[in-house]
Coordinates of C-alpha atoms in Angstrom, one line a residue:
M8 CA 5.3 33.0 83.5
A9 CA 5.2 31.3 86.8
K10 CA 8.1 29.1 85.9
A11 CA 10.2 32.0 84.9
F12 CA 9.4 33.8 88.1
F13 CA 10.3 30.7 90.1
R14 CA 13.7 30.5 88.4
L15 CA 14.4 34.1 89.1
Q16 CA 13.5 33.7 92.7
K17 CA 15.8 30.6 93.0
F18 CA 18.6 32.6 91.3
L19 CA 18.2 35.5 93.8
R20 CA 18.2 33.1 96.8
R21 CA 21.5 31.5 95.6
T22 CA 23.0 35.0 94.9
Q23 CA 21.9 36.1 98.4
F24 CA 23.5 33.1 100.0
L25 CA 26.7 33.6 97.9
L26 CA 26.9 37.2 98.9
F27 CA 26.3 36.3 102.6
F28 CA 29.1 33.6 102.4
L29 CA 31.6 36.0 100.7
T30 CA 30.8 38.7 103.3
A31 CA 31.3 36.3 106.2
A32 CA 34.6 35.1 104.7
Y33 CA 35.8 38.6 104.2
L34 CA 35.0 39.6 107.8
M35 CA 36.7 36.5 109.2
A36 CA 39.8 37.1 107.2
G37 CA 39.9 40.7 108.4
S38 CA 39.5 39.6 112.0
L39 CA 42.3 37.1 111.7
L40 CA 44.6 39.6 110.2
L41 CA 43.8 42.1 112.9
L42 CA 44.4 39.5 115.7
Q43 CA 47.7 38.5 114.0
R44 CA 49.0 42.1 113.8
T45 CA 47.9 42.8 117.4
R46 CA 49.9 39.8 118.6
L47 CA 52.9 41.1 116.7
V48 CA 52.6 44.5 118.2
I49 CA 52.3 43.1 121.7
Q50 CA 55.4 41.0 121.1
Q51 CA 57.3 44.1 120.0
G52 CA 56.0 45.9 123.1
S53 CA 57.4 43.1 125.4
R54 CA 60.8 43.7 123.8
G55 CA 60.9 47.4 124.5
T56 CA 58.8 49.0 121.8
P57 CA 55.5 50.7 122.6
T58 CA 52.2 48.8 122.3
N59 CA 48.9 50.3 121.2
Q60 CA 47.1 52.0 124.0
A61 CA 43.5 53.3 124.0
L62 CA 42.6 53.5 127.6
P63 CA 39.5 55.5 128.8
V64 CA 39.9 57.6 131.9
P65 CA 37.0 57.4 134.3
E66 CA 34.8 60.4 134.8
E67 CA 36.0 63.1 137.1
M68 CA 35.5 62.2 140.8
S69 CA 33.1 64.0 143.0
R70 CA 34.7 66.2 145.5
V71 CA 33.4 66.5 149.0
G72 CA 33.0 69.7 151.0
I73 CA 35.2 72.2 149.2
I74 CA 34.8 72.1 145.5
E75 CA 32.4 71.0 142.8
P76 CA 34.3 68.6 140.5
R77 CA 33.1 69.9 137.2
S78 CA 34.5 73.4 137.8
L79 CA 38.0 72.0 137.5
Q80 CA 37.8 70.1 134.2
S81 CA 36.3 70.7 130.9
P82 CA 33.3 68.5 130.2
G83 CA 33.4 65.3 128.1
P84 CA 35.3 62.0 128.4
R85 CA 39.1 61.9 127.9
L86 CA 40.8 59.5 125.6
L87 CA 44.4 58.4 125.9
V88 CA 45.9 57.1 122.7
H89 CA 49.2 55.5 121.6
M90 CA 52.1 57.8 122.0
D91 CA 53.0 58.0 118.3
A92 CA 49.8 60.0 117.8
M93 CA 50.6 62.4 120.6
Q94 CA 51.8 65.9 119.7
E95 CA 52.1 67.2 123.2
P96 CA 52.9 65.5 126.6
A97 CA 49.4 66.3 127.8
L98 CA 46.5 65.6 125.5
D99 CA 43.6 68.0 125.0
Q100 CA 40.2 66.7 126.0
R101 CA 38.2 65.4 123.0
H102 CA 34.5 64.9 122.4
G103 CA 32.6 62.2 120.5
P104 CA 31.5 58.6 121.0
H105 CA 34.1 57.1 123.3
W106 CA 34.1 53.6 122.0
L107 CA 34.2 54.8 118.3
M108 CA 37.3 57.0 118.9
S109 CA 39.1 54.3 120.8
R110 CA 38.4 51.6 118.1
N111 CA 39.3 53.9 115.2
S112 CA 42.5 54.9 116.9
E113 CA 43.5 51.2 117.3
L114 CA 42.7 50.4 113.7
R115 CA 44.7 53.4 112.4
Q116 CA 47.7 52.4 114.5
L117 CA 47.5 48.7 113.4
R118 CA 47.1 49.7 109.7
R119 CA 50.1 52.0 109.9
R120 CA 52.3 49.3 111.6
W121 CA 51.1 46.6 109.2
F122 CA 52.0 48.8 106.2
H123 CA 55.4 49.7 107.7
R124 CA 56.2 46.1 108.5
F125 CA 55.0 44.9 105.0
T126 CA 57.2 47.4 103.2
S127 CA 60.2 46.8 105.4
D128 CA 59.8 43.0 105.0
Q129 CA 60.0 43.4 101.2
E130 CA 63.5 45.0 101.5
P131 CA 66.3 42.5 101.4
L132 CA 68.2 42.1 104.7
Q133 CA 71.5 42.9 102.9
T134 CA 70.0 46.3 102.0
A135 CA 69.1 47.0 105.6
G136 CA 72.7 46.1 106.6
F137 CA 74.0 48.4 103.9
K138 CA 71.8 51.2 105.2
A139 CA 73.3 50.7 108.7
M140 CA 76.8 51.1 107.2
K141 CA 75.9 53.8 104.8
H142 CA 74.2 56.1 107.3
T143 CA 77.3 56.2 109.6
A144 CA 78.9 58.6 107.2
E145 CA 76.1 61.1 107.9
H146 CA 77.1 61.4 111.6
K147 CA 80.1 62.1 113.6
G148 CA 81.9 59.3 115.4
T149 CA 83.2 56.0 114.1
Y150 CA 80.8 53.1 113.5
M151 CA 82.1 50.0 115.4
G152 CA 79.6 47.5 114.2
C153 CA 76.4 45.6 115.2
F154 CA 76.5 43.7 118.5
T155 CA 74.2 41.5 120.6
H156 CA 72.3 43.3 123.4
D157 CA 70.5 42.0 126.5
S158 CA 68.5 44.7 128.3
R159 CA 68.9 42.8 131.6
E160 CA 72.6 42.1 131.3
R161 CA 73.7 45.2 129.4
T162 CA 77.1 45.3 127.7
L163 CA 77.1 49.1 127.7
K164 CA 76.4 49.7 131.4
G165 CA 76.4 53.5 131.5
A166 CA 73.6 56.0 131.2
V167 CA 70.4 55.0 129.3
F168 CA 68.1 57.3 127.3
Y169 CA 64.8 56.7 125.5
D170 CA 63.0 58.8 122.9
L171 CA 60.2 56.9 121.2
R172 CA 59.5 59.7 118.8
K173 CA 62.7 61.6 118.1
M174 CA 65.7 59.3 118.7
T175 CA 68.6 59.9 116.2
V176 CA 72.1 58.6 116.0
A177 CA 73.5 62.1 116.5
H178 CA 71.3 62.6 119.6
C179 CA 72.6 59.4 121.2
Q180 CA 76.2 60.2 120.3
E181 CA 76.1 63.7 121.8
A182 CA 74.3 62.5 125.0
C183 CA 77.0 59.8 125.6
A184 CA 79.9 62.1 124.7
E185 CA 78.6 64.9 127.1
R186 CA 78.7 62.3 129.9
A187 CA 82.3 61.3 129.1
Y188 CA 81.5 57.9 127.7
S189 CA 83.5 56.4 124.9
Y190 CA 80.8 54.4 123.1
A191 CA 77.2 55.0 122.2
G192 CA 74.9 52.2 121.2
L193 CA 71.3 52.3 119.8
A194 CA 68.7 49.5 120.0
Y195 CA 65.0 49.1 119.0
G196 CA 65.1 52.3 117.0
A197 CA 64.6 54.4 120.1
E198 CA 66.9 53.4 123.0
C199 CA 70.4 54.8 123.6
Y200 CA 73.0 53.1 125.8
C201 CA 76.4 54.5 126.8
G202 CA 79.5 52.8 128.1
N203 CA 83.3 52.7 128.0
T204 CA 83.8 49.0 127.1
L205 CA 83.1 47.7 123.6
P206 CA 80.6 44.8 123.6
A207 CA 82.3 41.4 123.1
A208 CA 79.6 39.5 121.1
A209 CA 79.4 40.8 117.5
A210 CA 76.3 40.2 115.4
K211 CA 75.7 40.1 111.7
P212 CA 75.5 43.6 110.1
E213 CA 72.1 43.0 108.6
E214 CA 70.6 42.3 112.1
C215 CA 70.8 46.0 113.0
N216 CA 67.9 46.9 110.8
L217 CA 65.4 49.1 112.7
E218 CA 64.9 52.6 111.6
C219 CA 65.5 55.5 114.0
K220 CA 62.3 56.9 115.3
G221 CA 63.4 60.5 114.7
Q222 CA 65.3 60.1 111.4
K223 CA 64.1 58.2 108.3
G224 CA 66.7 56.3 106.5
S225 CA 68.9 55.9 109.6
V226 CA 69.4 52.7 111.5
C227 CA 69.2 52.5 115.3
G228 CA 70.1 48.9 116.1
G229 CA 67.6 46.1 116.0
V230 CA 65.7 43.6 118.3
N231 CA 68.3 42.7 120.9
R232 CA 71.0 44.3 118.7
L233 CA 73.1 47.4 119.2
S234 CA 74.5 49.7 116.6
V235 CA 77.7 50.9 118.4
Y236 CA 79.7 54.0 117.7
S237 CA 82.9 55.3 119.1
V238 CA 82.5 58.9 120.2
E239 CA 86.1 59.8 121.1
E240 CA 86.1 62.5 118.5
L241 CA 83.1 64.2 120.2
R242 CA 84.4 64.0 123.7
A243 CA 86.9 66.9 123.4
A244 CA 84.1 69.3 122.2
A245 CA 81.7 67.8 124.8
G246 CA 84.2 68.4 127.5
R247 CA 83.9 72.1 127.0
R248 CA 80.2 71.9 127.6
R249 CA 79.9 69.4 130.4
N250 CA 80.6 70.3 134.1
V251 CA 82.7 68.5 136.7
I252 CA 80.8 69.4 139.9
Y253 CA 82.6 70.2 143.1
R254 CA 81.0 68.2 145.9
G255 CA 83.1 69.5 148.8
C256 CA 85.9 68.8 151.2
F257 CA 85.6 65.7 153.3
R258 CA 87.7 63.8 155.8
A259 CA 89.4 61.0 154.0
P260 CA 88.5 57.4 155.0
E261 CA 91.2 55.4 156.9
N262 CA 92.1 53.2 154.0
L263 CA 91.4 54.8 150.6
T264 CA 92.5 51.8 148.5
D265 CA 89.9 49.6 150.2
T266 CA 87.2 52.3 149.9
F267 CA 87.8 53.2 146.2
P268 CA 88.1 50.5 143.4
A269 CA 90.4 52.5 141.2
S270 CA 93.3 54.9 141.8
L271 CA 96.0 56.9 140.0
I272 CA 99.2 58.6 141.3
Q273 CA 100.3 61.3 139.0
P274 CA 102.8 64.2 139.4
N275 CA 101.2 67.6 138.9
L276 CA 97.8 66.0 139.1
T277 CA 94.9 68.3 138.2
V278 CA 91.1 68.0 138.6
E279 CA 90.7 67.5 134.9
M280 CA 93.2 64.6 134.9
C281 CA 91.5 62.9 137.8
S282 CA 88.0 63.4 136.4
E283 CA 89.0 62.1 133.0
F284 CA 90.6 59.0 134.5
C285 CA 87.5 58.3 136.7
S286 CA 85.1 58.9 133.8
K287 CA 87.1 56.4 131.7
K288 CA 86.7 53.9 134.5
E289 CA 82.9 54.7 134.7
F290 CA 82.9 56.0 138.2
P291 CA 80.8 59.0 139.3
L292 CA 83.2 60.3 142.0
A293 CA 86.7 61.6 141.5
V294 CA 88.6 62.0 144.9
I295 CA 91.8 64.0 145.1
R296 CA 94.3 63.8 147.9
G297 CA 97.6 65.5 147.0
Q298 CA 99.1 63.7 144.0
E299 CA 96.6 60.8 144.4
C300 CA 93.4 60.3 142.5
Y301 CA 90.7 57.8 143.6
C302 CA 87.5 56.8 141.8
G303 CA 84.4 55.2 143.2
Y304 CA 80.9 55.6 144.6
P305 CA 79.3 57.0 147.7
T306 CA 79.3 54.2 150.3
R307 CA 78.7 53.7 154.0
R308 CA 82.4 54.3 154.5
F309 CA 82.2 57.5 152.4
S310 CA 78.7 58.8 152.3
L311 CA 79.4 62.5 151.5
R312 CA 76.9 63.5 154.2
E313 CA 79.3 65.3 156.5
G314 CA 81.5 67.7 154.7
T315 CA 84.1 69.9 156.4
D316 CA 85.3 73.5 156.1
G317 CA 86.7 74.0 152.6
L318 CA 89.7 75.7 154.1
R319 CA 91.0 72.4 155.4
C320 CA 91.4 71.3 151.7
S321 CA 92.8 74.6 150.5
G322 CA 96.2 73.1 150.2
A323 CA 94.9 70.3 148.1
H324 CA 92.9 72.4 145.7
N325 CA 95.7 72.4 143.1
A326 CA 96.7 68.9 144.1
S327 CA 100.1 70.3 145.2
S328 CA 99.9 68.8 148.7
A329 CA 98.1 66.2 150.7
A330 CA 96.7 68.7 153.2
G331 CA 98.1 66.6 156.0
G332 CA 96.6 63.4 154.4
E333 CA 93.4 63.8 156.5
Y334 CA 91.2 65.5 154.0
C335 CA 90.3 65.1 150.3
L336 CA 88.5 67.0 147.6
V337 CA 85.5 65.3 145.9
Y338 CA 84.2 66.0 142.4
Q339 CA 81.2 64.6 140.6
T340 CA 82.2 63.3 137.2
P341 CA 79.8 63.4 134.2
V342 CA 79.3 59.6 134.5
Q343 CA 76.1 58.4 136.0
D344 CA 75.9 56.3 139.1
T345 CA 74.4 53.1 137.7
R346 CA 74.1 50.9 140.8
C347 CA 70.4 51.8 141.2
T348 CA 69.3 52.4 137.6
D349 CA 68.2 48.9 136.8
R350 CA 64.5 48.5 137.1
K351 CA 61.9 45.9 136.1
F352 CA 58.2 45.0 136.5
L353 CA 57.1 42.9 139.5
T354 CA 57.6 39.2 138.7
S355 CA 54.1 38.4 140.2
K356 CA 51.0 40.5 140.7
S357 CA 51.1 42.6 143.8
K358 CA 48.7 41.6 146.5
V359 CA 48.5 45.1 147.8
F360 CA 47.3 47.9 145.5
V361 CA 49.2 51.0 146.5
A362 CA 48.6 54.6 145.2
L363 CA 51.2 57.4 145.1
S364 CA 48.7 60.2 145.4
S365 CA 49.3 64.0 145.2
F366 CA 47.9 67.2 143.9
P367 CA 49.4 68.1 140.5
G368 CA 52.7 70.0 140.8
A369 CA 53.5 68.4 144.2
G370 CA 56.5 66.4 143.1
N371 CA 54.8 63.1 142.1
T372 CA 57.2 62.5 139.2
W373 CA 60.2 63.1 141.4
A374 CA 58.9 60.8 144.1
R375 CA 58.4 58.1 141.4
H376 CA 62.0 58.5 140.3
L377 CA 63.2 58.0 143.9
I378 CA 60.9 55.0 144.5
E379 CA 61.9 53.3 141.3
H380 CA 65.6 53.7 141.8
A381 CA 65.4 52.7 145.5
T382 CA 63.3 49.6 145.0
G383 CA 64.3 48.6 141.4
Y384 CA 60.7 48.3 140.3
Y385 CA 58.7 50.5 137.9
T386 CA 55.8 52.6 139.2
G387 CA 52.5 52.8 137.3
S388 CA 50.2 55.7 136.4
Y389 CA 46.5 56.3 136.2
Y390 CA 47.3 58.4 133.1
F391 CA 49.5 58.0 130.1
D392 CA 52.3 60.5 129.5
G393 CA 54.5 59.9 126.5
A394 CA 57.1 62.4 127.7
L395 CA 57.5 60.5 131.0
Y396 CA 57.7 57.2 129.2
N397 CA 60.5 58.6 127.0
K398 CA 62.4 59.5 130.1
G399 CA 62.4 55.9 131.3
F400 CA 59.1 55.6 133.2
K401 CA 58.2 52.4 131.4
G402 CA 55.3 51.8 133.8
E403 CA 53.5 54.6 132.0
K404 CA 52.4 52.3 129.2
D405 CA 51.3 49.5 131.5
H406 CA 47.6 49.4 132.5
W407 CA 47.3 51.0 135.9
R408 CA 45.4 48.0 137.2
S409 CA 47.9 45.4 136.1
R410 CA 49.5 45.3 139.6
R411 CA 52.9 44.8 137.9
T412 CA 54.1 48.1 139.4
I413 CA 55.2 48.9 142.9
C414 CA 52.7 51.8 143.2
V415 CA 50.4 53.8 140.9
K416 CA 50.6 57.6 140.4
T417 CA 47.2 59.3 140.7
H418 CA 45.8 62.9 141.2
E419 CA 42.3 61.6 141.6
S420 CA 40.4 62.2 144.8
G421 CA 36.8 60.9 144.5
K422 CA 35.5 58.3 147.0
T423 CA 35.4 55.5 144.4
E424 CA 38.9 56.2 143.1
I425 CA 40.3 56.3 146.6
E426 CA 38.6 53.2 148.0
M427 CA 39.8 50.9 145.2
F428 CA 43.4 51.2 146.6
D429 CA 44.4 49.2 149.6
S430 CA 46.9 51.8 150.8
A431 CA 48.5 55.0 149.6
I432 CA 51.5 57.3 150.0
L433 CA 49.9 60.8 150.2
L434 CA 52.5 63.4 149.0
I435 CA 51.7 67.0 150.1
R436 CA 53.5 70.1 149.0
N437 CA 53.2 73.8 149.9
P438 CA 50.2 75.0 147.8
Y439 CA 52.0 78.2 146.7
K440 CA 54.8 76.1 145.2
S441 CA 52.4 73.4 143.8
L442 CA 50.2 75.9 142.0
M443 CA 53.2 77.6 140.4
A444 CA 54.7 74.3 139.3
E445 CA 51.5 73.0 137.8
F446 CA 50.9 76.3 136.0
N447 CA 54.4 76.1 134.5
R448 CA 53.7 72.5 133.4
K449 CA 50.4 73.4 131.9
Y450 CA 51.9 76.1 129.7
A451 CA 55.5 75.0 129.2
G452 CA 55.7 71.2 129.8
H453 CA 57.5 69.3 132.6
L454 CA 60.8 71.3 132.4
G455 CA 59.7 74.7 131.1
Y456 CA 58.4 77.9 132.5
A457 CA 55.3 79.9 131.7
T458 CA 55.9 83.3 130.2
D459 CA 55.3 86.6 131.9
H460 CA 52.3 87.0 129.6
N461 CA 50.8 83.8 131.0
W462 CA 51.2 84.9 134.6
K463 CA 49.7 88.4 134.0
S464 CA 46.8 87.1 131.9
K465 CA 43.3 86.2 133.2
E466 CA 44.3 82.5 133.1
W467 CA 46.4 82.8 136.3
P468 CA 43.7 84.1 138.7
D469 CA 41.2 81.7 137.2
F470 CA 43.7 78.9 137.7
V471 CA 44.3 79.8 141.4
N472 CA 40.6 80.1 142.1
S473 CA 39.9 76.6 140.8
Y474 CA 43.0 74.7 141.7
A475 CA 43.6 76.1 145.3
S476 CA 40.4 74.5 146.4
W477 CA 41.4 71.3 144.6
W478 CA 44.7 71.2 146.6
A479 CA 42.7 71.2 149.8
S480 CA 40.0 68.8 148.7
H481 CA 42.5 66.3 147.5
V482 CA 44.1 66.0 151.0
L483 CA 40.8 66.1 152.8
E484 CA 39.2 63.3 150.8
W485 CA 42.2 61.0 151.0
L486 CA 42.2 61.5 154.8
K487 CA 38.5 60.7 154.8
Y488 CA 38.4 57.7 152.5
G489 CA 42.0 56.3 152.5
K490 CA 42.3 52.9 154.1
R491 CA 46.0 53.0 155.1
L492 CA 48.0 56.2 154.6
L493 CA 51.6 57.3 154.8
V494 CA 51.7 61.1 154.7
V495 CA 54.9 62.5 153.2
H496 CA 55.6 66.2 153.0
Y497 CA 57.6 67.2 149.9
E498 CA 59.7 69.6 151.9
D499 CA 60.7 66.9 154.4
L500 CA 61.6 64.5 151.6
K501 CA 63.8 67.2 150.0
Q502 CA 65.5 68.0 153.3
S503 CA 66.0 64.5 154.7
L504 CA 66.0 62.3 151.6
I505 CA 67.4 59.0 152.9
P506 CA 65.3 58.8 156.2
K507 CA 62.1 59.7 154.4
L508 CA 62.8 57.5 151.4
K509 CA 63.4 54.6 153.9
E510 CA 59.9 55.2 155.4
M511 CA 58.4 55.1 151.9
V512 CA 60.2 51.9 150.9
E513 CA 59.3 50.1 154.1
F514 CA 55.7 51.2 153.6
L515 CA 55.9 49.5 150.2
N516 CA 57.2 46.4 151.9
V517 CA 60.5 46.3 150.0
T518 CA 64.0 45.7 151.5
V519 CA 66.8 47.8 150.0
T520 CA 70.5 48.1 150.7
E521 CA 72.2 51.1 152.1
D522 CA 74.5 51.4 149.0
R523 CA 71.4 51.5 146.8
L524 CA 69.9 54.3 148.8
L525 CA 73.2 56.2 148.6
C526 CA 73.1 55.7 144.8
V527 CA 69.6 57.2 144.8
E528 CA 70.9 60.2 146.8
N529 CA 73.7 60.6 144.2
N530 CA 71.1 60.5 141.4
R531 CA 68.4 62.4 143.4
D532 CA 67.3 64.9 140.7
G533 CA 66.8 62.5 137.8
N534 CA 65.7 64.0 134.4
F535 CA 62.7 66.0 135.6
K536 CA 64.2 68.9 137.6
R537 CA 63.7 72.4 136.3
S538 CA 67.1 74.1 136.0
G539 CA 67.0 76.5 138.9
A540 CA 64.2 78.7 140.2
K541 CA 63.3 81.3 137.5
Q542 CA 63.0 84.5 139.4
K543 CA 60.2 86.8 138.6
N544 CA 60.3 90.6 138.9
F545 CA 56.7 90.6 140.3
E546 CA 54.6 88.8 142.9
P547 CA 52.3 86.4 141.2
F548 CA 49.9 86.1 144.2
T549 CA 47.6 88.9 145.0
Q550 CA 46.5 89.5 148.5
E551 CA 43.1 88.1 147.7
M552 CA 44.7 84.9 146.4
K553 CA 46.8 84.7 149.5
D554 CA 43.8 85.0 151.8
L555 CA 42.1 82.2 149.9
I556 CA 45.1 79.8 149.9
N557 CA 45.8 80.6 153.6
R558 CA 42.3 79.5 154.6
Y559 CA 42.8 76.2 152.9
I560 CA 46.2 75.7 154.5
L561 CA 44.6 76.1 158.0
T562 CA 41.8 73.7 157.1
V563 CA 44.2 71.0 155.9
D564 CA 46.5 71.5 158.8
E565 CA 43.7 71.0 161.3
A566 CA 42.4 67.9 159.4
L567 CA 45.9 66.3 159.5
R568 CA 46.3 66.8 163.2
G569 CA 42.8 65.5 163.7
R570 CA 43.9 62.2 162.1
N571 CA 47.0 62.0 164.3
F572 CA 49.4 63.0 161.5
S573 CA 52.0 65.7 161.9
G574 CA 50.7 69.1 160.8
L575 CA 51.9 71.0 157.8
P576 CA 55.5 72.3 157.9
R577 CA 55.9 75.8 159.2
E578 CA 56.7 77.3 155.9
Y579 CA 53.1 76.6 154.8
V580 CA 51.7 78.9 157.5
P581 CA 50.1 82.0 156.1
R582 CA 52.4 84.5 154.4

């Protein structure tokens, strides 16, 4: 009996050891697979595709003097996940174990990517190439082939668009056609490039094998590969939709041929003829003097800052005379000024950690657009906004402490969050305008407007009561704890763009050319400007709200002057 028991015990020990060994081997294999897939995703991210992100946002900062921080935000930690999982630009706050949600999110994304990669790897490359050719019949425009693509030395040098969730071939074609480009090229499944010159270096058809993010079964280029379409057929229809913008009447420079790179002399010249010619040459300005058409950019010789009375050009409006040869008509073509659109991450880590701080709705995104185009470097963000990343703000997916960006967007205002920055640009906007802009964003996104129902509901007065005090506390705490500040008023930046932008760029210790600043001025609005001011047939601010906001205005104005900064602009002063 004892012998049998001993044998049983020996067998169980061996079994236990075997189970332990198998379990350890299984866990090691799983870990190696996870690390391998993570490396693949990171490599894809470095080539332009999004990497997995699961970044915790620190707890809400304590506010000093004016507002209790918890009154502004719902309780609980916030989790920012990879953009493919995002349904809205701004994520709702979620509850639960922070580390568990973060880890599970990463694993779900990795499993999804591994499965997609596994199934796509099983498909022969010839089939992928066939798909690229086959799907062209489903869209307008002529498929020109697969071409090599270098994101730094682009072959299609016109406008660029990103949409990491909804990019389709048709979307890219229409966007390029509306801007008067002849060719549309797609790469990485989500990037769209426009141009008027066909790329020279062809690639094998099967190398364009990445599926469009917004359309299953369609192919949008590949890694360093462009699927290129001719959109000539779409341009006629797009021409009816797009606008050629009249910029004004200006004194002609002394030597037009030296000032403008391209020219055309045409009897019975019309605005449409000149604009079409300049669009084909990929220039943003069409300049008409009599029968002469010139194409180019705003430069120091021709900055478009000092227009003249339009009557001086009245004789040249139909291009029937030269108006004495002294004046010319200037039109903005649909083509984008691309002299300042190239951007990159810093080549080495920044030694100075700079914040671009503002209250929400104060124009932070617009300021980032200006800074990026002026300096040529991406800006970072304390948050992750997939909608902004899709619009070209690639610093959104970079960790905010990477120091690879020229400055970092933040709306935080706690002592700890402020003191971790070495310096900051503090952007301030009229609280009346800021509150309305943030309310619109909250209920209708970056470019939409809240409905009348939203404005007349209980949410609006509650929003004002909470956020008006935040507007004041944000400025007061940055004035109190900020180490080195440049205060910029949104209204001054809008009114005197180039002088104020020069101040900001110098504060960031970057040297830029005058032509690049003129390019920024020509592209000043970017992709995040609401189309016009939506007029309301009622006053959203009650007298009680005005009294509250006006008290905060006076408090902030006094604090600014006490720190030897200029006070708030006159238009802030109580209504």
